[in-house]
Amino acid sequence: NFTHSDNFTHSDNFTHSDNDDEEETIHKPTTINDNSEAGPGPSTKMYDLVLDALAMHNHHISNTNAISNPHKIALQNITQSKQILSRVISRHNSDGGPSNINSHSIPTAMSFNASIRCAANTNLNLSTSTDDALMLRDAAIDIAFGTYDKMLRCDTVDRNSATYANMLSVVRFFIPDSRSKGNIVHGLFNKAMDEAVVDDAVVNVVLLMAEDIASKTVDGVGAYGPDFHRWVEDELKLIETQDDTGLLVLPARWNKNSDRRKFANAASLY
């Protein structure tokens, strides 16, 4: 039953990195005599704009039929996002990690969330078992959960509402229908509750997933398992009542950190 989320209280299970040394040195400061500072190059803000552009490009190619081989292009964008984020983290480490005072090389919430959003915006048909489709699925899961883990290890950012909304979208599009999928969704939602960053976007992704499986049953049981269906019906459906603003009315303990942790301002996508 969905009574405890211990499986999701530590992010080591989600670590996906091609460079173990990088993971271990995100917090490693350089000494005062170290000459390995990040050299001249693009600032974090410049990298963030490119990451956002890649995410928007994947949204575009997922909503048009005018592009040939969209799976391959989306895969290239996700791969580039992963490489750019690694570059951002590397420059931050070179400037001292936790002791970095160079505002031009400090990662932002946008740096991480735009990378996850690049995968979350990729809503392409994966029913075909082509190599490009399978590689796209694997790359999207890898960058999403790998970036989710990196946010915990980075000293400059906190995971926020955008992090969880995009993570849930990745699970929605790329994890096969199964009881495990329901468990992952429930675990991520519980983590968002623990961090008090549940907002409309987070809840709406889960409700969309409930709609996705409304007609999918296996022996009369929901495609994500009976516990997931019961949880949505008993807990999440109760908060669909809207106030005059058209926003969901959520318990204050769920979202007290939602606006404070968002990048730039409360209306930010990141």
mmCIF file of C-alpha atoms in Angstrom:
data_model
loop_
_atom_site.group_PDB
_atom_site.id
_atom_site.type_symbol
_atom_site.label_atom_id
_atom_site.label_comp_id
_atom_site.label_asym_id
_atom_site.label_seq_id
_atom_site.Cartn_x
_atom_site.Cartn_y
_atom_site.Cartn_z
ATOM 1 C CA ASN A 1 0.000 0.000 0.000
ATOM 2 C CA PHE A 2 0.983 3.642 -0.477
ATOM 3 C CA THR A 3 1.633 4.306 3.196
ATOM 4 C CA HIS A 4 5.304 5.177 3.178
ATOM 5 C CA SER A 5 7.749 6.671 0.682
ATOM 6 C CA ASP A 6 11.099 5.581 2.111
ATOM 7 C CA ASN A 7 12.098 4.300 -1.300
ATOM 8 C CA PHE A 8 12.137 7.887 -2.480
ATOM 9 C CA THR A 9 13.772 9.636 0.467
ATOM 10 C CA HIS A 10 17.258 9.170 -0.896
ATOM 11 C CA SER A 11 18.181 10.008 -4.457
ATOM 12 C CA ASP A 12 21.092 7.591 -4.842
ATOM 13 C CA ASN A 13 18.705 5.190 -6.554
ATOM 14 C CA PHE A 14 18.256 7.726 -9.318
ATOM 15 C CA THR A 15 21.917 8.417 -10.033
ATOM 16 C CA HIS A 16 22.664 8.229 -13.730
ATOM 17 C CA SER A 17 26.051 9.642 -14.589
ATOM 18 C CA ASP A 18 28.714 8.883 -17.097
ATOM 19 C CA ASN A 19 31.288 10.472 -14.821
ATOM 20 C CA ASP A 20 31.369 9.254 -11.235
ATOM 21 C CA ASP A 21 34.142 11.701 -10.381
ATOM 22 C CA GLU A 22 31.920 14.600 -11.351
ATOM 23 C CA GLU A 23 29.177 13.392 -9.012
ATOM 24 C CA GLU A 24 31.588 13.160 -6.107
ATOM 25 C CA THR A 25 33.196 16.564 -6.633
ATOM 26 C CA ILE A 26 30.191 18.861 -6.957
ATOM 27 C CA HIS A 27 30.826 20.016 -3.386
ATOM 28 C CA LYS A 28 34.630 19.917 -3.544
ATOM 29 C CA PRO A 29 36.100 23.397 -3.084
ATOM 30 C CA THR A 30 39.346 24.504 -4.652
ATOM 31 C CA THR A 31 42.122 25.850 -2.474
ATOM 32 C CA ILE A 32 43.080 29.501 -2.483
ATOM 33 C CA ASN A 33 46.271 28.740 -4.407
ATOM 34 C CA ASP A 34 44.560 26.561 -6.990
ATOM 35 C CA ASN A 35 44.855 28.018 -10.489
ATOM 36 C CA SER A 36 42.111 25.828 -11.998
ATOM 37 C CA GLU A 37 39.432 28.551 -12.098
ATOM 38 C CA ALA A 38 36.931 28.420 -14.932
ATOM 39 C CA GLY A 39 38.456 30.280 -17.846
ATOM 40 C CA PRO A 40 36.739 32.769 -20.117
ATOM 41 C CA GLY A 41 33.612 31.414 -21.709
ATOM 42 C CA PRO A 42 29.803 31.530 -21.695
ATOM 43 C CA SER A 43 28.129 32.484 -18.423
ATOM 44 C CA THR A 44 25.544 30.304 -16.700
ATOM 45 C CA LYS A 45 22.830 32.651 -17.946
ATOM 46 C CA MET A 46 23.940 32.016 -21.529
ATOM 47 C CA TYR A 47 23.924 28.276 -20.972
ATOM 48 C CA ASP A 48 20.461 28.526 -19.378
ATOM 49 C CA LEU A 49 19.076 30.241 -22.475
ATOM 50 C CA VAL A 50 20.429 27.467 -24.699
ATOM 51 C CA LEU A 51 18.955 24.802 -22.412
ATOM 52 C CA ASP A 52 15.587 26.552 -22.546
ATOM 53 C CA ALA A 53 15.792 26.738 -26.344
ATOM 54 C CA LEU A 54 16.481 23.002 -26.564
ATOM 55 C CA ALA A 55 13.481 22.286 -24.340
ATOM 56 C CA MET A 56 11.254 24.493 -26.485
ATOM 57 C CA HIS A 57 12.544 22.847 -29.655
ATOM 58 C CA ASN A 58 11.536 19.432 -28.339
ATOM 59 C CA HIS A 59 8.101 20.848 -27.543
ATOM 60 C CA HIS A 60 7.838 22.121 -31.110
ATOM 61 C CA ILE A 61 8.861 18.901 -32.814
ATOM 62 C CA SER A 62 6.453 16.966 -30.569
ATOM 63 C CA ASN A 63 3.549 19.058 -31.841
ATOM 64 C CA THR A 64 4.185 19.132 -35.569
ATOM 65 C CA ASN A 65 4.185 16.579 -38.342
ATOM 66 C CA ALA A 66 6.405 18.655 -40.606
ATOM 67 C CA ILE A 67 9.697 17.274 -39.266
ATOM 68 C CA SER A 68 11.178 14.045 -40.541
ATOM 69 C CA ASN A 69 12.736 11.707 -38.007
ATOM 70 C CA PRO A 70 11.651 13.707 -34.916
ATOM 71 C CA HIS A 71 12.896 10.978 -32.545
ATOM 72 C CA LYS A 72 16.459 11.466 -33.716
ATOM 73 C CA ILE A 73 16.310 15.259 -33.401
ATOM 74 C CA ALA A 74 14.749 15.065 -29.933
ATOM 75 C CA LEU A 75 17.463 12.629 -28.879
ATOM 76 C CA GLN A 76 20.152 15.027 -30.102
ATOM 77 C CA ASN A 77 18.584 17.877 -28.096
ATOM 78 C CA ILE A 78 18.447 15.785 -24.923
ATOM 79 C CA THR A 79 22.052 14.683 -25.389
ATOM 80 C CA GLN A 80 23.157 18.295 -25.865
ATOM 81 C CA SER A 81 21.233 19.332 -22.749
ATOM 82 C CA LYS A 82 23.079 16.744 -20.690
ATOM 83 C CA GLN A 83 26.431 17.926 -22.034
ATOM 84 C CA ILE A 84 25.655 21.600 -21.383
ATOM 85 C CA LEU A 85 24.543 20.924 -17.812
ATOM 86 C CA SER A 86 27.765 18.993 -17.207
ATOM 87 C CA ARG A 87 29.674 22.016 -18.489
ATOM 88 C CA VAL A 88 27.791 24.342 -16.128
ATOM 89 C CA ILE A 89 28.573 22.120 -13.136
ATOM 90 C CA SER A 90 32.202 21.754 -14.198
ATOM 91 C CA ARG A 91 32.715 25.533 -14.378
ATOM 92 C CA HIS A 92 31.089 25.920 -10.968
ATOM 93 C CA ASN A 93 33.452 23.322 -9.490
ATOM 94 C CA SER A 94 36.464 24.984 -11.096
ATOM 95 C CA ASP A 95 35.510 28.258 -9.426
ATOM 96 C CA GLY A 96 35.350 26.676 -5.991
ATOM 97 C CA GLY A 97 32.056 24.797 -5.705
ATOM 98 C CA PRO A 98 30.522 25.853 -2.356
ATOM 99 C CA SER A 99 33.021 28.712 -2.074
ATOM 100 C CA ASN A 100 32.329 30.007 -5.589
ATOM 101 C CA ILE A 101 31.516 33.733 -5.579
ATOM 102 C CA ASN A 102 31.545 34.182 -9.352
ATOM 103 C CA SER A 103 27.900 34.827 -10.209
ATOM 104 C CA HIS A 104 28.624 34.055 -13.869
ATOM 105 C CA SER A 105 29.446 30.399 -13.140
ATOM 106 C CA ILE A 106 26.961 29.509 -10.389
ATOM 107 C CA PRO A 107 24.287 27.017 -11.537
ATOM 108 C CA THR A 108 20.657 28.080 -11.239
ATOM 109 C CA ALA A 109 17.398 26.193 -10.850
ATOM 110 C CA MET A 110 16.858 26.891 -14.532
ATOM 111 C CA SER A 111 20.100 25.098 -15.416
ATOM 112 C CA PHE A 112 18.741 21.864 -13.968
ATOM 113 C CA ASN A 113 15.023 22.236 -14.621
ATOM 114 C CA ALA A 114 15.475 23.176 -18.281
ATOM 115 C CA SER A 115 17.457 19.961 -18.756
ATOM 116 C CA ILE A 116 14.623 17.903 -17.249
ATOM 117 C CA ARG A 117 12.078 19.920 -19.244
ATOM 118 C CA CYS A 118 13.878 19.032 -22.460
ATOM 119 C CA ALA A 119 12.877 15.422 -21.773
ATOM 120 C CA ALA A 120 9.449 16.300 -20.353
ATOM 121 C CA ASN A 121 8.547 18.259 -23.518
ATOM 122 C CA THR A 122 9.262 15.233 -25.704
ATOM 123 C CA ASN A 123 5.814 13.730 -26.209
ATOM 124 C CA LEU A 124 6.454 11.504 -29.220
ATOM 125 C CA ASN A 125 4.967 8.177 -30.208
ATOM 126 C CA LEU A 126 7.148 5.461 -28.709
ATOM 127 C CA SER A 127 4.967 2.541 -29.782
ATOM 128 C CA THR A 128 7.396 1.778 -32.595
ATOM 129 C CA SER A 129 10.412 -0.266 -31.523
ATOM 130 C CA THR A 130 12.852 1.599 -33.732
ATOM 131 C CA ASP A 131 16.366 2.192 -32.471
ATOM 132 C CA ASP A 132 15.783 5.955 -32.365
ATOM 133 C CA ALA A 133 12.600 5.576 -30.290
ATOM 134 C CA LEU A 134 14.244 3.227 -27.796
ATOM 135 C CA MET A 135 17.348 5.404 -27.501
ATOM 136 C CA LEU A 136 15.147 8.470 -26.993
ATOM 137 C CA ARG A 137 13.252 6.752 -24.179
ATOM 138 C CA ASP A 138 16.469 5.723 -22.420
ATOM 139 C CA ALA A 139 18.068 9.154 -22.847
ATOM 140 C CA ALA A 140 14.995 10.976 -21.519
ATOM 141 C CA ILE A 141 14.832 8.812 -18.388
ATOM 142 C CA ASP A 142 18.588 9.104 -17.900
ATOM 143 C CA ILE A 143 18.773 12.902 -18.095
ATOM 144 C CA ALA A 144 15.653 13.405 -15.964
ATOM 145 C CA PHE A 145 16.563 11.183 -13.043
ATOM 146 C CA GLY A 146 20.261 11.984 -13.339
ATOM 147 C CA THR A 147 19.543 15.714 -13.170
ATOM 148 C CA TYR A 148 17.098 15.205 -10.300
ATOM 149 C CA ASP A 149 19.935 13.564 -8.385
ATOM 150 C CA LYS A 150 22.453 16.281 -9.309
ATOM 151 C CA MET A 151 20.148 18.941 -7.858
ATOM 152 C CA LEU A 152 20.397 17.289 -4.459
ATOM 153 C CA ARG A 153 24.183 17.213 -4.691
ATOM 154 C CA CYS A 154 24.546 20.808 -5.850
ATOM 155 C CA ASP A 155 25.018 23.499 -3.206
ATOM 156 C CA THR A 156 23.353 26.360 -5.100
ATOM 157 C CA VAL A 157 19.816 25.158 -5.833
ATOM 158 C CA ASP A 158 16.799 23.410 -4.332
ATOM 159 C CA ARG A 159 14.362 21.190 -6.167
ATOM 160 C CA ASN A 160 11.129 23.078 -6.745
ATOM 161 C CA SER A 161 7.661 22.741 -8.261
ATOM 162 C CA ALA A 162 8.995 22.802 -11.820
ATOM 163 C CA THR A 163 11.399 19.987 -10.977
ATOM 164 C CA TYR A 164 8.599 17.686 -9.875
ATOM 165 C CA ALA A 165 6.099 18.679 -12.562
ATOM 166 C CA ASN A 166 8.670 17.917 -15.256
ATOM 167 C CA MET A 167 9.823 14.712 -13.556
ATOM 168 C CA LEU A 168 6.244 13.462 -13.410
ATOM 169 C CA SER A 169 5.794 14.319 -17.097
ATOM 170 C CA VAL A 170 8.861 12.249 -17.964
ATOM 171 C CA VAL A 171 7.430 9.313 -16.023
ATOM 172 C CA ARG A 172 4.091 9.821 -17.775
ATOM 173 C CA PHE A 173 5.582 9.710 -21.268
ATOM 174 C CA PHE A 174 8.470 7.273 -20.942
ATOM 175 C CA ILE A 175 7.858 4.719 -18.174
ATOM 176 C CA PRO A 176 5.725 1.767 -19.386
ATOM 177 C CA ASP A 177 2.303 1.331 -17.769
ATOM 178 C CA SER A 178 2.760 -0.856 -14.715
ATOM 179 C CA ARG A 179 2.382 -0.982 -10.948
ATOM 180 C CA SER A 180 5.984 0.270 -10.744
ATOM 181 C CA LYS A 181 4.995 3.383 -12.681
ATOM 182 C CA GLY A 182 2.290 4.088 -10.127
ATOM 183 C CA ASN A 183 4.797 3.602 -7.307
ATOM 184 C CA ILE A 184 7.252 6.051 -8.898
ATOM 185 C CA VAL A 185 4.559 8.688 -9.362
ATOM 186 C CA HIS A 186 3.397 8.316 -5.780
ATOM 187 C CA GLY A 187 6.974 8.497 -4.501
ATOM 188 C CA LEU A 188 7.796 11.656 -6.461
ATOM 189 C CA PHE A 189 4.573 13.311 -5.329
ATOM 190 C CA ASN A 190 5.366 12.464 -1.710
ATOM 191 C CA LYS A 191 8.827 13.990 -2.106
ATOM 192 C CA ALA A 192 7.240 17.161 -3.503
ATOM 193 C CA MET A 193 4.956 17.203 -0.461
ATOM 194 C CA ASP A 194 7.920 16.703 1.886
ATOM 195 C CA GLU A 195 9.653 19.693 0.299
ATOM 196 C CA ALA A 196 6.364 21.666 0.315
ATOM 197 C CA VAL A 197 6.561 22.515 -3.391
ATOM 198 C CA VAL A 198 3.319 20.965 -4.684
ATOM 199 C CA ASP A 199 1.519 23.420 -6.951
ATOM 200 C CA ASP A 200 -1.152 23.226 -9.646
ATOM 201 C CA ALA A 201 1.296 21.988 -12.259
ATOM 202 C CA VAL A 202 2.411 19.058 -10.104
ATOM 203 C CA VAL A 203 -1.144 17.989 -9.277
ATOM 204 C CA ASN A 204 -2.377 18.432 -12.843
ATOM 205 C CA VAL A 205 0.253 16.063 -14.260
ATOM 206 C CA VAL A 206 -0.896 13.343 -11.877
ATOM 207 C CA LEU A 207 -4.545 13.994 -12.755
ATOM 208 C CA LEU A 208 -3.661 13.775 -16.459
ATOM 209 C CA MET A 209 -2.058 10.410 -15.798
ATOM 210 C CA ALA A 210 -5.229 9.275 -14.062
ATOM 211 C CA GLU A 211 -7.149 10.274 -17.208
ATOM 212 C CA ASP A 212 -4.613 8.435 -19.369
ATOM 213 C CA ILE A 213 -5.385 5.141 -17.634
ATOM 214 C CA ALA A 214 -9.139 5.626 -17.247
ATOM 215 C CA SER A 215 -9.762 3.216 -20.126
ATOM 216 C CA LYS A 216 -6.765 0.976 -19.469
ATOM 217 C CA THR A 217 -7.539 -1.915 -17.175
ATOM 218 C CA VAL A 218 -5.984 -5.311 -16.612
ATOM 219 C CA ASP A 219 -8.532 -7.745 -15.190
ATOM 220 C CA GLY A 220 -10.521 -4.768 -13.985
ATOM 221 C CA VAL A 221 -7.524 -3.162 -12.227
ATOM 222 C CA GLY A 222 -6.036 0.181 -13.281
ATOM 223 C CA ALA A 223 -2.916 0.014 -15.432
ATOM 224 C CA TYR A 224 -0.835 1.573 -12.625
ATOM 225 C CA GLY A 225 -2.153 -0.817 -9.987
ATOM 226 C CA PRO A 226 -5.118 -0.631 -7.582
ATOM 227 C CA ASP A 227 -3.211 1.398 -4.995
ATOM 228 C CA PHE A 228 -2.521 4.214 -7.457
ATOM 229 C CA HIS A 229 -6.177 4.386 -8.501
ATOM 230 C CA ARG A 230 -7.307 4.421 -4.862
ATOM 231 C CA TRP A 231 -4.788 7.138 -3.971
ATOM 232 C CA VAL A 232 -5.917 9.421 -6.813
ATOM 233 C CA GLU A 233 -9.592 8.918 -6.026
ATOM 234 C CA ASP A 234 -9.290 9.265 -2.246
ATOM 235 C CA GLU A 235 -6.715 12.066 -1.963
ATOM 236 C CA LEU A 236 -6.088 14.014 -5.149
ATOM 237 C CA LYS A 237 -9.644 14.178 -6.441
ATOM 238 C CA LEU A 238 -10.597 15.960 -3.227
ATOM 239 C CA ILE A 239 -8.560 19.035 -4.161
ATOM 240 C CA GLU A 240 -10.083 19.703 -7.561
ATOM 241 C CA THR A 241 -12.409 22.390 -6.205
ATOM 242 C CA GLN A 242 -11.256 25.723 -7.625
ATOM 243 C CA ASP A 243 -11.500 29.215 -6.177
ATOM 244 C CA ASP A 244 -12.319 32.418 -8.043
ATOM 245 C CA THR A 245 -8.868 32.561 -9.607
ATOM 246 C CA GLY A 246 -9.295 29.222 -11.341
ATOM 247 C CA LEU A 247 -6.397 27.722 -9.397
ATOM 248 C CA LEU A 248 -6.562 24.555 -7.351
ATOM 249 C CA VAL A 249 -7.050 25.030 -3.638
ATOM 250 C CA LEU A 250 -4.148 23.144 -2.075
ATOM 251 C CA PRO A 251 -3.305 22.585 1.592
ATOM 252 C CA ALA A 252 -0.793 25.202 2.752
ATOM 253 C CA ARG A 253 1.569 22.528 4.058
ATOM 254 C CA TRP A 254 1.905 21.194 0.506
ATOM 255 C CA ASN A 255 3.129 24.373 -1.167
ATOM 256 C CA LYS A 256 4.542 26.796 1.407
ATOM 257 C CA ASN A 257 7.932 26.686 -0.398
ATOM 258 C CA SER A 258 6.529 26.657 -3.921
ATOM 259 C CA ASP A 259 6.863 30.352 -4.802
ATOM 260 C CA ARG A 260 10.020 30.921 -2.757
ATOM 261 C CA ARG A 261 12.001 28.233 -4.584
ATOM 262 C CA LYS A 262 11.015 29.160 -8.119
ATOM 263 C CA PHE A 263 13.647 30.650 -10.369
ATOM 264 C CA ALA A 264 13.395 34.436 -10.850
ATOM 265 C CA ASN A 265 9.755 34.864 -9.770
ATOM 266 C CA ALA A 266 6.616 33.018 -8.770
ATOM 267 C CA ALA A 267 5.360 32.873 -12.360
ATOM 268 C CA SER A 268 8.528 31.290 -13.700
ATOM 269 C CA LEU A 269 8.477 28.010 -15.607
ATOM 270 C CA TYR A 270 11.612 27.067 -13.718
#
